[in-house]
């Protein structure tokens, strides 16, 4: 029997929350819950390219190409849309909070003026240039090889810790400096300028400027790649998160995309709230946060039964996931000597798309509590249940459409 669930709760993968929704639609609820409480907001919105972007997933030696978003808004509409979002972001930020808006040459000038208006020119911090070497080389103009990251504060009380992103100077000699070892055995470099001698030690930190050339764009075969177009490297978000938040702070991303912000925030001990309108973003974030456990059963206890957990991951579907189309699935619940098991047949999923995610668990009040999760399942497949009760089965196809089925106890 098909049932309706509006969210799912995992005991691991947080601490954080994902909301499947357009950013502008999510703002009223976010403001009700988090107004004045967010330490850091990172935004990586569409750049105004006029293109359609895809998620590419491996499937049986081939690759599924799934549309994720269309970046085709006219400029006036785009700027009006971003005004709504940026005004909401300002209200969400705490007095010590900061916003990083990631964009490129197409809209950077317009959005800089818009941010000056909303946040105040006095609260501009930096225009960071992220320079990279990937992509083609134009011969009609200088190749465009950088993105712009506009960094604004909520107030003069902003938290910013550049010491958190410093790196040791290292053994590289710079500016014709003389290398020597001091009386304590420390390697250092010196240079004389303007009648003064300046000395720098090999192990003293060097802090990044507003031109970032040391963070590479993701390569095609990079291990971080999840197949999501426009994916940003974790090193980029790590620098931003470390410099502009502390452990336990709340980090927000209203264009979650590949889930990089959530992945970095949770790894660094921050809480996160991520929002995106694409079901592919929900799939990717869930995968990045949970896939290490794959089909290993998790106990239906702790966070999964509603208790608080510092590591819980809550995924809220919202109106964007509403899909009441007819979906059928061929599966069988069997009682064996060792307990219950579920047999799922791929041929029975009547959506016209392959299954990319499957989970088993239970449902309480519209919340799905998964116990077993399987990405890109090779169906037909049998799953042994770690509990002795008829489960709920969640299935997601390649377009992000999902359905929940309450399985019934098999007849003796």
Coordinates of C-alpha atoms in Angstrom, one line a residue:
X1 CA 0.0 0.0 0.0
X2 CA 1.4 3.4 -1.0
X3 CA 1.6 5.9 1.9
X4 CA 2.7 9.6 2.1
X5 CA 5.8 10.8 4.0
X6 CA 6.9 14.4 4.1
X7 CA 10.4 13.9 5.6
X8 CA 13.0 11.4 6.6
X9 CA 15.3 11.3 9.6
X10 CA 18.6 9.5 9.7
X11 CA 20.5 9.0 13.0
X12 CA 23.7 9.9 11.3
X13 CA 24.8 12.3 8.6
X14 CA 24.3 15.6 10.4
X15 CA 24.1 17.6 12.4
X16 CA 21.9 19.2 9.8
X17 CA 18.7 19.6 7.8
X18 CA 17.9 19.7 4.1
X19 CA 14.8 21.2 2.7
X20 CA 13.7 20.4 -0.8
X21 CA 12.3 23.7 -1.9
X22 CA 13.0 26.8 -4.0
X23 CA 15.0 29.3 -1.9
X24 CA 12.4 32.0 -2.1
X25 CA 9.6 29.7 -1.0
X26 CA 11.7 28.4 1.9
X27 CA 12.5 31.8 3.3
X28 CA 9.3 32.4 5.4
X29 CA 9.8 29.1 7.3
X30 CA 13.6 29.6 7.6
X31 CA 13.1 33.1 9.0
X32 CA 10.5 31.7 11.5
X33 CA 13.1 29.2 12.7
X34 CA 16.5 30.9 12.3
X35 CA 16.1 34.7 12.1
X36 CA 19.2 36.3 13.5
X37 CA 20.8 32.9 14.3
X38 CA 22.8 32.0 11.3
X39 CA 26.6 32.6 11.5
X40 CA 27.5 31.9 7.9
X41 CA 25.6 31.8 4.6
X42 CA 27.3 30.6 1.4
X43 CA 25.3 31.1 -1.8
X44 CA 26.3 29.5 -5.2
X45 CA 23.2 30.5 -7.3
X46 CA 22.8 30.1 -11.1
X47 CA 25.2 32.4 -12.8
X48 CA 22.9 33.6 -15.6
X49 CA 24.5 31.3 -18.2
X50 CA 21.3 30.5 -20.2
X51 CA 22.2 26.8 -19.9
X52 CA 20.6 23.7 -18.6
X53 CA 22.7 21.6 -16.1
X54 CA 22.7 17.9 -15.4
X55 CA 23.6 15.2 -12.8
X56 CA 25.4 12.3 -14.3
X57 CA 25.2 8.9 -12.5
X58 CA 26.9 5.6 -13.5
X59 CA 24.5 2.9 -14.4
X60 CA 25.4 -0.5 -15.9
X61 CA 28.5 0.7 -17.7
X62 CA 26.6 3.8 -19.0
X63 CA 25.8 7.2 -17.5
X64 CA 22.4 8.5 -16.6
X65 CA 22.1 12.2 -17.4
X66 CA 19.4 13.8 -15.2
X67 CA 18.4 17.5 -15.6
X68 CA 18.9 19.4 -12.3
X69 CA 18.2 23.1 -13.0
X70 CA 17.7 25.5 -15.9
X71 CA 19.6 28.8 -15.7
X72 CA 17.5 30.8 -18.2
X73 CA 15.9 33.7 -16.3
X74 CA 16.0 37.1 -18.0
X75 CA 18.4 39.5 -16.3
X76 CA 15.7 41.7 -14.7
X77 CA 13.8 38.7 -13.4
X78 CA 17.0 37.2 -12.1
X79 CA 18.0 40.3 -10.2
X80 CA 14.5 40.7 -8.7
X81 CA 14.7 37.0 -7.6
X82 CA 18.2 37.5 -6.0
X83 CA 17.0 40.7 -4.2
X84 CA 14.3 38.6 -2.4
X85 CA 16.8 36.0 -1.4
X86 CA 19.6 38.4 -0.3
X87 CA 17.1 40.4 1.8
X88 CA 16.1 37.2 3.5
X89 CA 19.7 36.3 4.1
X90 CA 20.4 39.5 5.8
X91 CA 17.5 38.8 8.2
X92 CA 18.8 35.3 8.8
X93 CA 22.3 36.3 9.8
X94 CA 23.4 36.9 13.4
X95 CA 25.1 40.2 14.3
X96 CA 28.5 38.4 13.9
X97 CA 27.5 36.6 10.7
X98 CA 28.7 36.9 7.1
X99 CA 27.6 36.1 3.6
X100 CA 29.7 34.7 0.7
X101 CA 28.0 35.0 -2.7
X102 CA 29.7 32.9 -5.3
X103 CA 29.2 34.2 -8.9
X104 CA 31.1 35.0 -12.1
X105 CA 31.6 37.8 -14.6
X106 CA 28.1 37.7 -15.9
X107 CA 26.4 39.0 -12.8
X108 CA 29.1 40.1 -10.4
X109 CA 28.8 43.8 -11.0
X110 CA 25.0 43.9 -10.7
X111 CA 25.1 41.7 -7.6
X112 CA 27.8 43.8 -6.0
X113 CA 25.6 46.9 -6.3
X114 CA 22.6 45.0 -5.0
X115 CA 24.6 43.8 -1.9
X116 CA 25.8 47.3 -1.3
X117 CA 22.2 48.4 -1.2
X118 CA 20.9 45.6 1.0
X119 CA 23.9 45.2 3.4
X120 CA 25.4 48.7 3.2
X121 CA 28.7 49.6 1.4
X122 CA 30.4 49.9 4.8
X123 CA 29.8 46.1 5.3
X124 CA 31.6 45.0 2.2
X125 CA 34.6 42.8 3.2
X126 CA 36.2 41.4 0.1
X127 CA 35.7 40.5 -3.5
X128 CA 37.6 37.2 -3.6
X129 CA 39.0 36.0 -6.9
X130 CA 39.1 32.2 -7.2
X131 CA 41.4 31.6 -10.1
X132 CA 41.7 28.1 -11.7
X133 CA 43.2 26.5 -14.8
X134 CA 40.5 24.1 -16.0
X135 CA 38.4 24.4 -19.1
X136 CA 39.1 25.6 -22.7
X137 CA 41.3 28.4 -23.9
X138 CA 39.7 31.2 -25.9
X139 CA 41.7 32.9 -28.7
X140 CA 39.2 35.6 -29.2
X141 CA 39.8 37.2 -25.8
X142 CA 41.8 36.5 -22.6
X143 CA 40.5 33.2 -21.2
X144 CA 38.0 33.6 -18.4
X145 CA 39.6 31.6 -15.6
X146 CA 38.1 32.9 -12.3
X147 CA 35.0 33.2 -10.2
X148 CA 34.1 36.1 -8.0
X149 CA 33.1 35.5 -4.3
X150 CA 31.5 38.6 -2.8
X151 CA 32.0 38.7 1.0
X152 CA 29.8 40.9 3.2
X153 CA 29.2 41.1 6.9
X154 CA 26.0 41.7 8.8
X155 CA 27.5 44.3 11.1
X156 CA 30.9 45.6 12.4
X157 CA 30.7 42.8 15.0
X158 CA 31.5 40.2 12.4
X159 CA 33.4 37.1 13.4
X160 CA 36.4 36.6 11.1
X161 CA 39.5 34.4 12.0
X162 CA 42.1 34.5 9.3
X163 CA 44.4 32.5 11.6
X164 CA 42.2 29.5 11.1
X165 CA 43.2 29.3 7.4
X166 CA 46.9 30.1 7.6
X167 CA 49.4 27.5 6.3
X168 CA 53.1 27.2 7.1
X169 CA 55.3 29.2 4.9
X170 CA 57.3 26.1 3.9
X171 CA 60.7 25.6 2.4
X172 CA 60.0 27.6 -0.8
X173 CA 62.3 30.6 -1.2
X174 CA 60.5 33.8 -2.1
X175 CA 61.6 37.2 -3.5
X176 CA 65.4 36.3 -3.5
X177 CA 65.4 35.8 0.3
X178 CA 68.4 34.3 2.0
X179 CA 67.8 31.0 3.7
X180 CA 69.6 30.2 7.0
X181 CA 69.1 28.3 10.2
X182 CA 69.0 30.3 13.4
X183 CA 70.6 29.4 16.8
X184 CA 67.5 27.4 17.8
X185 CA 67.7 25.3 14.7
X186 CA 64.7 26.9 13.0
X187 CA 64.8 27.4 9.2
X188 CA 64.1 30.9 8.2
X189 CA 64.5 33.4 5.4
X190 CA 65.5 37.1 5.5
X191 CA 65.5 40.0 3.1
X192 CA 66.7 43.6 3.5
X193 CA 64.5 46.4 2.3
X194 CA 64.4 50.1 3.1
X195 CA 67.3 49.8 5.5
X196 CA 65.5 47.1 7.5
X197 CA 66.0 43.3 7.6
X198 CA 62.8 41.2 7.6
X199 CA 63.0 37.6 8.8
X200 CA 60.3 34.9 8.2
X201 CA 60.4 31.4 9.6
X202 CA 59.6 28.3 7.6
X203 CA 56.9 27.2 10.2
X204 CA 55.2 30.5 10.6
X205 CA 51.8 30.8 8.9
X206 CA 51.0 32.5 5.7
X207 CA 47.5 33.8 5.2
X208 CA 45.5 33.9 2.0
X209 CA 44.9 37.2 0.2
X210 CA 41.7 37.9 -1.7
X211 CA 43.1 36.1 -4.8
X212 CA 42.9 32.3 -4.4
X213 CA 45.2 30.5 -6.8
X214 CA 46.0 27.6 -4.5
X215 CA 42.6 25.8 -4.7
X216 CA 42.2 23.7 -7.8
X217 CA 38.9 23.3 -9.7
X218 CA 37.6 19.7 -9.6
X219 CA 39.0 17.6 -12.4
X220 CA 36.9 15.1 -14.3
X221 CA 38.2 12.1 -12.4
X222 CA 38.6 13.8 -9.0
X223 CA 37.6 11.5 -6.1
X224 CA 35.3 14.2 -4.8
X225 CA 33.2 14.2 -8.0
X226 CA 29.6 13.1 -7.5
X227 CA 28.5 13.8 -11.1
X228 CA 26.8 17.1 -10.2
X229 CA 27.4 20.0 -12.7
X230 CA 28.8 23.2 -11.0
X231 CA 30.2 21.2 -8.1
X232 CA 32.7 23.2 -6.0
X233 CA 35.7 21.6 -4.3
X234 CA 35.6 21.0 -0.5
X235 CA 38.9 22.9 -0.1
X236 CA 37.1 26.1 -1.2
X237 CA 34.3 25.7 1.3
X238 CA 36.7 24.6 4.0
X239 CA 38.5 27.9 3.9
X240 CA 35.3 29.9 4.0
X241 CA 33.8 27.8 6.9
X242 CA 37.0 27.9 9.0
X243 CA 37.5 31.6 8.6
X244 CA 33.9 32.7 9.2
X245 CA 32.4 30.3 11.7
X246 CA 33.3 28.4 14.9
X247 CA 32.5 24.8 15.9
X248 CA 28.9 24.5 16.7
X249 CA 27.9 27.5 14.6
X250 CA 25.0 27.3 12.1
X251 CA 26.0 27.4 8.4
X252 CA 23.4 27.8 5.7
X253 CA 23.3 27.2 1.9
X254 CA 20.2 28.1 -0.1
X255 CA 21.5 26.5 -3.3
X256 CA 22.8 23.3 -1.9
X257 CA 23.5 21.6 -5.3
X258 CA 26.1 18.9 -4.9
X259 CA 26.0 19.2 -1.1
X260 CA 29.6 20.4 -0.6
X261 CA 28.7 23.0 2.0
X262 CA 26.9 20.4 4.1
X263 CA 29.7 17.9 3.7
X264 CA 32.3 20.4 4.9
X265 CA 30.2 21.9 7.7
X266 CA 29.5 18.6 9.3
X267 CA 33.1 17.4 8.9
X268 CA 34.3 20.6 10.7
X269 CA 31.8 20.3 13.5
X270 CA 29.3 22.9 12.3
X271 CA 25.5 22.6 12.1
X272 CA 24.0 23.1 8.6
X273 CA 20.8 24.0 6.9
X274 CA 20.8 23.3 3.2
X275 CA 18.0 24.2 0.6
X276 CA 17.6 23.2 -3.0
X277 CA 14.7 22.8 -5.4
X278 CA 16.1 19.9 -7.3
X279 CA 15.4 16.3 -6.2
X280 CA 18.9 15.5 -7.6
X281 CA 20.4 17.8 -4.9
X282 CA 18.4 15.8 -2.2
X283 CA 19.8 12.6 -3.7
X284 CA 23.4 13.8 -3.8
X285 CA 23.4 15.3 -0.3
X286 CA 21.9 12.2 1.2
X287 CA 24.5 10.1 -0.7
X288 CA 27.5 12.2 0.5
X289 CA 26.4 12.3 4.1
X290 CA 25.3 8.7 4.4
X291 CA 26.8 6.4 1.8
X292 CA 29.7 5.2 3.9
X293 CA 27.1 3.1 5.8
X294 CA 25.3 1.9 2.6
X295 CA 23.3 -1.2 3.3
X296 CA 24.6 -1.8 6.8
X297 CA 21.6 -1.8 9.0
X298 CA 21.2 1.0 11.5
X299 CA 19.1 0.5 14.7
X300 CA 15.7 2.2 14.8
X301 CA 16.5 4.0 18.0
X302 CA 17.9 7.3 19.2
X303 CA 17.4 10.0 16.6
X304 CA 15.4 7.6 14.5
X305 CA 12.7 7.4 17.1
X306 CA 12.4 11.1 17.6
X307 CA 15.0 11.7 20.3
X308 CA 17.5 14.5 19.9
X309 CA 20.9 13.7 18.4
X310 CA 23.9 15.8 17.7
X311 CA 24.5 13.8 14.5
X312 CA 21.0 13.5 13.1
X313 CA 20.2 14.4 9.5
X314 CA 16.6 15.5 8.7
X315 CA 15.5 15.7 5.1
X316 CA 12.3 17.6 4.4
X317 CA 10.7 17.1 1.1
X318 CA 8.4 20.1 0.9
X319 CA 6.0 20.9 -2.0
X320 CA 8.8 20.4 -4.6
X321 CA 8.7 16.7 -4.0
X322 CA 4.9 16.3 -4.3
X323 CA 4.3 13.6 -6.8
X324 CA 1.0 11.7 -6.5
X325 CA 1.4 10.0 -9.9
X326 CA 0.5 6.3 -10.1
X327 CA 3.5 4.2 -9.1
X328 CA 3.6 0.5 -8.6
X329 CA 6.3 -1.7 -7.3
X330 CA 6.8 -5.5 -7.3
X331 CA 8.1 -6.6 -4.0
X332 CA 7.5 -9.5 -1.6
X333 CA 7.8 -9.6 2.2
X334 CA 8.9 -13.0 3.3
X335 CA 9.2 -14.6 6.8
X336 CA 12.2 -16.9 7.1
X337 CA 13.8 -18.8 9.9
X338 CA 16.1 -15.8 10.7
X339 CA 13.3 -13.3 10.4
X340 CA 11.7 -11.0 7.8
X341 CA 13.2 -10.2 4.5
X342 CA 12.1 -8.1 1.5
X343 CA 12.5 -9.1 -2.1
X344 CA 12.4 -6.2 -4.6
X345 CA 12.0 -6.7 -8.4
X346 CA 13.3 -3.8 -10.6
X347 CA 10.8 -4.7 -13.4
X348 CA 8.0 -3.9 -11.1
X349 CA 8.8 -0.2 -10.6
X350 CA 6.4 1.4 -13.0
X351 CA 7.8 4.9 -13.5
X352 CA 9.7 4.5 -16.7
X353 CA 13.0 5.3 -15.0
X354 CA 15.6 3.2 -13.2
X355 CA 15.7 3.0 -9.4
X356 CA 18.7 5.0 -8.0
X357 CA 17.9 4.8 -4.3
X358 CA 16.0 2.4 -2.1
X359 CA 15.5 2.3 1.7
X360 CA 13.7 0.2 4.3
X361 CA 12.5 1.4 7.7
X362 CA 9.3 2.5 9.4
X363 CA 7.1 5.6 9.3
X364 CA 5.7 7.6 12.2
X365 CA 3.4 10.5 11.6
X366 CA 4.6 11.2 8.1
X367 CA 8.3 10.9 9.0
X368 CA 10.2 8.0 7.4
X369 CA 12.9 6.4 9.7
X370 CA 15.2 4.5 7.4
X371 CA 17.2 1.5 8.7
X372 CA 18.7 0.2 5.5
X373 CA 19.8 2.3 2.5
X374 CA 21.0 1.2 -0.9
X375 CA 22.3 3.5 -3.7
X376 CA 22.0 2.4 -7.3
X377 CA 20.6 -1.0 -6.2
X378 CA 21.3 -3.9 -8.6
X379 CA 17.7 -5.3 -8.6
X380 CA 16.2 -7.8 -8.2
X381 CA 17.6 -8.0 -4.7
X382 CA 16.8 -9.4 -1.3
X383 CA 17.2 -7.5 2.0
X384 CA 17.2 -9.1 5.5
X385 CA 15.4 -6.9 8.0
X386 CA 17.0 -6.3 11.5
X387 CA 13.6 -5.9 13.1
X388 CA 10.6 -8.2 13.3
X389 CA 7.8 -6.0 11.8
X390 CA 6.5 -5.2 8.3
X391 CA 8.6 -2.3 6.9
X392 CA 8.1 0.7 4.9
X393 CA 9.9 0.8 1.5
X394 CA 11.1 4.0 0.0
X395 CA 12.1 4.0 -3.7
X396 CA 13.5 6.9 -5.8
X397 CA 13.9 6.9 -9.6
X398 CA 16.4 8.7 -11.8
X399 CA 14.2 11.9 -12.0
X400 CA 14.0 12.2 -8.2
X401 CA 10.4 10.9 -8.1
X402 CA 9.8 8.9 -5.0
X403 CA 7.2 6.7 -3.4
X404 CA 6.7 5.0 0.0
X405 CA 5.0 1.6 0.4
X406 CA 3.8 0.1 3.6
X407 CA 4.4 -3.7 3.2
X408 CA 2.0 -6.1 4.8
X409 CA 2.7 -9.2 6.9
X410 CA 2.9 -12.3 4.7
X411 CA 0.2 -14.9 5.1
X412 CA 1.3 -18.0 7.0

